[in-house]
Amino acid sequence: MSCHFRCSLGHTRTACQPRRGLCQHRTVSPQPRRYQGRTAIERTAERRERLFEAALALFGRPGGEGTTMTAICAEAQLTERYFYESFSSRDDLLTQLVQRIADEIRRAVLAALEAPAGTPNDRARAAIAAFVQVLTSDPRKGRATIIESAGAEPLRTHRRTLLREFAQLTVEGSHELYGDRALPSPHDQLTALMFVGGLAELITAWLGGEIDATPEHIVDAATAQFTSTAHR
């Protein structure tokens, strides 16, 4: 003989099994409610990604500095209510967007540096190619990270911070690649900052159609500079 009971929410939870005249109840935890096959958390994450994609589409084009929150919501086909579900302001979203792209670059560069095969110069070229590839294969990412983020605060400050972080990554990479032959401090830091700044300017010129070159040409030029200046 079995019995059923309802919780305070009205859900039937368990059947009871007779044992020595007593009902033994086992509570079953409620499952997350789904709408169109997705939980509330999944729907929130999906809306957040739509806002990131909309921000990239608008901020990653010429004149993207003037992108507004209203325009981003319209592009994502979401109301402002859902914008504030994930972000506190337009600048918050755009800063996180630029940071996401920077994180993508960092992962690609580190993966290339950590590859066991190849000479130090081969690995240096692979790391530089990874950096350039992220910013040129989808030019919106290059514009958002290098060009449009230089337009106004707080993105300008965040951009400067990222350039210095990539310069530090360059310092660490040069010491990993060349060991005792790497430049000592502070020469390694000065050289790395000039290298990262110069590479950013090359990509900026390419994005603006100011130079007759391909991303491969940029990789060639940057590799030649790095491999001749990053060590003694």
CSV table of C-alpha atoms in Angstrom, one decimal:
chain,number,residue,atom,x,y,z
A,1,MET,CA,0.0,0.0,0.0
A,2,SER,CA,1.4,3.4,-0.9
A,3,CYS,CA,0.4,7.0,-0.1
A,4,HIS,CA,1.3,10.4,-1.6
A,5,PHE,CA,1.8,13.8,0.0
A,6,ARG,CA,2.1,17.4,-1.3
A,7,CYS,CA,4.6,20.0,-0.3
A,8,SER,CA,3.8,23.6,0.4
A,9,LEU,CA,4.1,24.3,-3.3
A,10,GLY,CA,1.5,21.7,-4.1
A,11,HIS,CA,3.8,19.3,-5.8
A,12,THR,CA,3.4,15.6,-5.3
A,13,ARG,CA,6.8,14.4,-4.0
A,14,THR,CA,6.9,10.7,-3.1
A,15,ALA,CA,5.1,7.5,-2.5
A,16,CYS,CA,5.5,5.9,0.9
A,17,GLN,CA,6.3,2.3,1.6
A,18,PRO,CA,4.5,0.6,4.5
A,19,ARG,CA,7.0,-0.6,7.1
A,20,ARG,CA,5.8,-1.8,10.5
A,21,GLY,CA,2.7,0.3,10.2
A,22,LEU,CA,4.5,3.5,9.4
A,23,CYS,CA,4.9,5.5,6.2
A,24,GLN,CA,8.5,6.2,5.2
A,25,HIS,CA,8.7,9.4,3.1
A,26,ARG,CA,11.5,10.4,0.9
A,27,THR,CA,11.6,14.0,-0.3
A,28,VAL,CA,12.6,14.7,-3.9
A,29,SER,CA,14.2,18.0,-4.7
A,30,PRO,CA,12.2,20.0,-7.3
A,31,GLN,CA,13.8,20.3,-10.7
A,32,PRO,CA,14.5,23.7,-12.3
A,33,ARG,CA,11.6,25.0,-14.2
A,34,ARG,CA,12.1,25.1,-17.9
A,35,TYR,CA,10.7,27.3,-20.6
A,36,GLN,CA,11.1,26.2,-24.2
A,37,GLY,CA,13.5,23.5,-23.0
A,38,ARG,CA,15.8,25.9,-21.1
A,39,THR,CA,16.2,26.8,-17.4
A,40,ALA,CA,16.2,30.4,-16.2
A,41,ILE,CA,20.0,30.3,-15.8
A,42,GLU,CA,20.4,29.1,-19.4
A,43,ARG,CA,18.1,31.8,-20.7
A,44,THR,CA,20.0,34.5,-18.9
A,45,ALA,CA,23.3,33.3,-20.3
A,46,GLU,CA,21.8,33.2,-23.8
A,47,ARG,CA,20.6,36.8,-23.4
A,48,ARG,CA,24.0,37.8,-22.1
A,49,GLU,CA,25.7,36.3,-25.2
A,50,ARG,CA,23.3,38.1,-27.5
A,51,LEU,CA,24.2,41.4,-25.9
A,52,PHE,CA,27.9,40.6,-26.3
A,53,GLU,CA,27.4,39.8,-30.0
A,54,ALA,CA,25.3,43.0,-30.5
A,55,ALA,CA,28.0,45.1,-28.8
A,56,LEU,CA,30.7,43.5,-31.0
A,57,ALA,CA,28.7,44.2,-34.2
A,58,LEU,CA,28.2,47.9,-33.3
A,59,PHE,CA,31.3,48.7,-31.3
A,60,GLY,CA,33.6,46.8,-33.7
A,61,ARG,CA,32.7,49.0,-36.7
A,62,PRO,CA,34.0,52.5,-37.7
A,63,GLY,CA,32.5,55.0,-35.3
A,64,GLY,CA,31.7,52.3,-32.8
A,65,GLU,CA,32.8,54.6,-30.0
A,66,GLY,CA,29.3,56.3,-30.2
A,67,THR,CA,27.5,53.0,-29.6
A,68,THR,CA,24.6,53.5,-27.1
A,69,MET,CA,23.0,51.0,-24.8
A,70,THR,CA,19.7,51.6,-26.6
A,71,ALA,CA,21.3,50.6,-30.0
A,72,ILE,CA,22.9,47.5,-28.4
A,73,CYS,CA,19.5,46.4,-27.1
A,74,ALA,CA,17.9,47.0,-30.4
A,75,GLU,CA,20.6,45.0,-32.2
A,76,ALA,CA,20.2,42.1,-29.7
A,77,GLN,CA,16.4,42.4,-29.9
A,78,LEU,CA,16.1,42.7,-26.1
A,79,THR,CA,14.6,45.2,-23.8
A,80,GLU,CA,16.6,47.4,-21.4
A,81,ARG,CA,15.3,45.2,-18.6
A,82,TYR,CA,17.4,42.3,-19.9
A,83,PHE,CA,20.4,44.6,-20.4
A,84,TYR,CA,20.5,45.5,-16.7
A,85,GLU,CA,20.1,41.8,-15.9
A,86,SER,CA,23.8,41.3,-16.9
A,87,PHE,CA,25.4,44.7,-17.1
A,88,SER,CA,25.4,47.9,-15.0
A,89,SER,CA,26.0,50.3,-17.9
A,90,ARG,CA,27.1,50.6,-21.5
A,91,ASP,CA,30.7,51.0,-20.4
A,92,ASP,CA,30.5,47.9,-18.2
A,93,LEU,CA,29.4,45.8,-21.2
A,94,LEU,CA,32.0,47.3,-23.6
A,95,THR,CA,34.8,46.9,-21.0
A,96,GLN,CA,33.8,43.3,-20.5
A,97,LEU,CA,33.7,42.8,-24.3
A,98,VAL,CA,37.2,44.1,-24.8
A,99,GLN,CA,38.4,42.0,-21.8
A,100,ARG,CA,36.9,38.8,-23.4
A,101,ILE,CA,38.8,39.5,-26.6
A,102,ALA,CA,42.0,40.1,-24.7
A,103,ASP,CA,41.5,36.8,-22.8
A,104,GLU,CA,41.0,35.0,-26.1
A,105,ILE,CA,44.3,36.5,-27.4
A,106,ARG,CA,46.1,35.5,-24.2
A,107,ARG,CA,44.9,31.9,-24.4
A,108,ALA,CA,46.0,31.6,-28.0
A,109,VAL,CA,49.4,33.1,-27.3
A,110,LEU,CA,50.1,31.0,-24.3
A,111,ALA,CA,49.1,27.8,-26.2
A,112,ALA,CA,51.6,28.7,-28.9
A,113,LEU,CA,54.4,29.5,-26.4
A,114,GLU,CA,53.8,26.2,-24.6
A,115,ALA,CA,54.0,24.0,-27.7
A,116,PRO,CA,57.0,21.7,-27.1
A,117,ALA,CA,58.1,21.4,-30.8
A,118,GLY,CA,60.1,24.0,-32.8
A,119,THR,CA,63.0,26.3,-32.1
A,120,PRO,CA,62.5,29.4,-29.9
A,121,ASN,CA,62.1,31.5,-33.0
A,122,ASP,CA,59.5,29.1,-34.4
A,123,ARG,CA,57.5,29.3,-31.2
A,124,ALA,CA,57.8,33.1,-31.1
A,125,ARG,CA,56.4,33.3,-34.6
A,126,ALA,CA,53.5,31.0,-33.6
A,127,ALA,CA,52.7,33.2,-30.6
A,128,ILE,CA,52.8,36.4,-32.7
A,129,ALA,CA,50.7,34.7,-35.4
A,130,ALA,CA,48.1,33.7,-32.7
A,131,PHE,CA,47.9,37.4,-31.5
A,132,VAL,CA,47.5,38.7,-35.0
A,133,GLN,CA,45.0,36.0,-36.1
A,134,VAL,CA,42.5,36.9,-33.3
A,135,LEU,CA,42.5,40.6,-34.2
A,136,THR,CA,42.4,40.2,-38.0
A,137,SER,CA,40.3,37.1,-38.7
A,138,ASP,CA,37.4,39.0,-37.2
A,139,PRO,CA,38.2,42.6,-37.8
A,140,ARG,CA,35.5,43.7,-35.4
A,141,LYS,CA,37.6,42.3,-32.6
A,142,GLY,CA,40.6,44.3,-33.7
A,143,ARG,CA,38.7,47.5,-34.0
A,144,ALA,CA,36.9,47.1,-30.7
A,145,THR,CA,40.1,46.2,-28.8
A,146,ILE,CA,42.7,48.6,-30.4
A,147,ILE,CA,40.8,51.4,-32.1
A,148,GLU,CA,37.4,52.2,-30.7
A,149,SER,CA,38.5,51.5,-27.1
A,150,ALA,CA,41.0,54.4,-27.3
A,151,GLY,CA,38.2,56.9,-27.8
A,152,ALA,CA,37.0,57.7,-24.2
A,153,GLU,CA,37.2,56.7,-20.6
A,154,PRO,CA,37.0,54.3,-18.9
A,155,LEU,CA,37.8,52.2,-22.0
A,156,ARG,CA,40.9,54.2,-22.8
A,157,THR,CA,42.4,53.3,-19.4
A,158,HIS,CA,41.4,49.7,-19.8
A,159,ARG,CA,43.1,49.6,-23.2
A,160,ARG,CA,46.3,51.0,-21.7
A,161,THR,CA,46.2,48.4,-18.9
A,162,LEU,CA,45.8,45.6,-21.5
A,163,LEU,CA,48.8,46.9,-23.5
A,164,ARG,CA,51.0,46.8,-20.4
A,165,GLU,CA,49.7,43.3,-19.6
A,166,PHE,CA,50.6,42.1,-23.0
A,167,ALA,CA,54.0,43.7,-22.7
A,168,GLN,CA,54.5,41.8,-19.5
A,169,LEU,CA,53.4,38.6,-21.3
A,170,THR,CA,56.0,39.4,-23.9
A,171,VAL,CA,58.7,39.8,-21.3
A,172,GLU,CA,57.7,36.4,-19.7
A,173,GLY,CA,57.6,34.8,-23.2
A,174,SER,CA,61.1,36.1,-24.1
A,175,HIS,CA,62.6,34.7,-20.9
A,176,GLU,CA,60.8,31.3,-21.5
A,177,LEU,CA,62.0,31.1,-25.1
A,178,TYR,CA,65.6,32.4,-24.7
A,179,GLY,CA,66.5,31.7,-21.1
A,180,ASP,CA,69.8,33.3,-20.1
A,181,ARG,CA,70.0,35.0,-23.5
A,182,ALA,CA,66.9,37.1,-22.8
A,183,LEU,CA,67.4,40.8,-22.2
A,184,PRO,CA,67.8,41.7,-18.5
A,185,SER,CA,65.5,44.2,-16.7
A,186,PRO,CA,64.6,47.0,-17.5
A,187,HIS,CA,65.6,46.5,-21.1
A,188,ASP,CA,63.3,43.5,-21.5
A,189,GLN,CA,60.3,45.6,-20.3
A,190,LEU,CA,61.2,48.6,-22.5
A,191,THR,CA,61.7,46.5,-25.6
A,192,ALA,CA,58.4,44.5,-24.9
A,193,LEU,CA,56.4,47.7,-24.5
A,194,MET,CA,57.8,49.1,-27.8
A,195,PHE,CA,57.1,45.8,-29.5
A,196,VAL,CA,53.5,45.5,-28.4
A,197,GLY,CA,52.8,49.1,-29.1
A,198,GLY,CA,54.3,48.8,-32.6
A,199,LEU,CA,52.3,45.6,-33.3
A,200,ALA,CA,49.1,47.3,-32.3
A,201,GLU,CA,49.9,50.2,-34.6
A,202,LEU,CA,50.6,47.8,-37.5
A,203,ILE,CA,47.2,46.1,-36.9
A,204,THR,CA,45.5,49.5,-36.6
A,205,ALA,CA,46.9,50.6,-40.0
A,206,TRP,CA,45.8,47.3,-41.6
A,207,LEU,CA,42.3,47.6,-40.2
A,208,GLY,CA,42.1,51.1,-41.6
A,209,GLY,CA,43.3,50.1,-45.0
A,210,GLU,CA,46.3,52.3,-44.6
A,211,ILE,CA,48.9,49.8,-45.6
A,212,ASP,CA,49.1,47.4,-48.6
A,213,ALA,CA,49.8,44.3,-46.5
A,214,THR,CA,48.3,41.0,-45.4
A,215,PRO,CA,48.1,39.7,-41.8
A,216,GLU,CA,50.9,37.3,-42.8
A,217,HIS,CA,53.1,40.3,-43.7
A,218,ILE,CA,52.4,41.7,-40.3
A,219,VAL,CA,53.4,38.4,-38.6
A,220,ASP,CA,56.6,38.4,-40.7
A,221,ALA,CA,57.6,41.9,-39.8
A,222,ALA,CA,56.7,41.5,-36.1
A,223,THR,CA,58.6,38.2,-35.9
A,224,ALA,CA,61.7,39.7,-37.5
A,225,GLN,CA,61.7,42.5,-34.9
A,226,PHE,CA,61.0,40.3,-31.9
A,227,THR,CA,63.5,37.6,-32.7
A,228,SER,CA,66.3,40.2,-33.3
A,229,THR,CA,65.6,42.4,-30.2
A,230,ALA,CA,64.2,40.2,-27.5
A,231,HIS,CA,67.6,38.5,-26.6
A,232,ARG,CA,71.3,39.1,-26.6
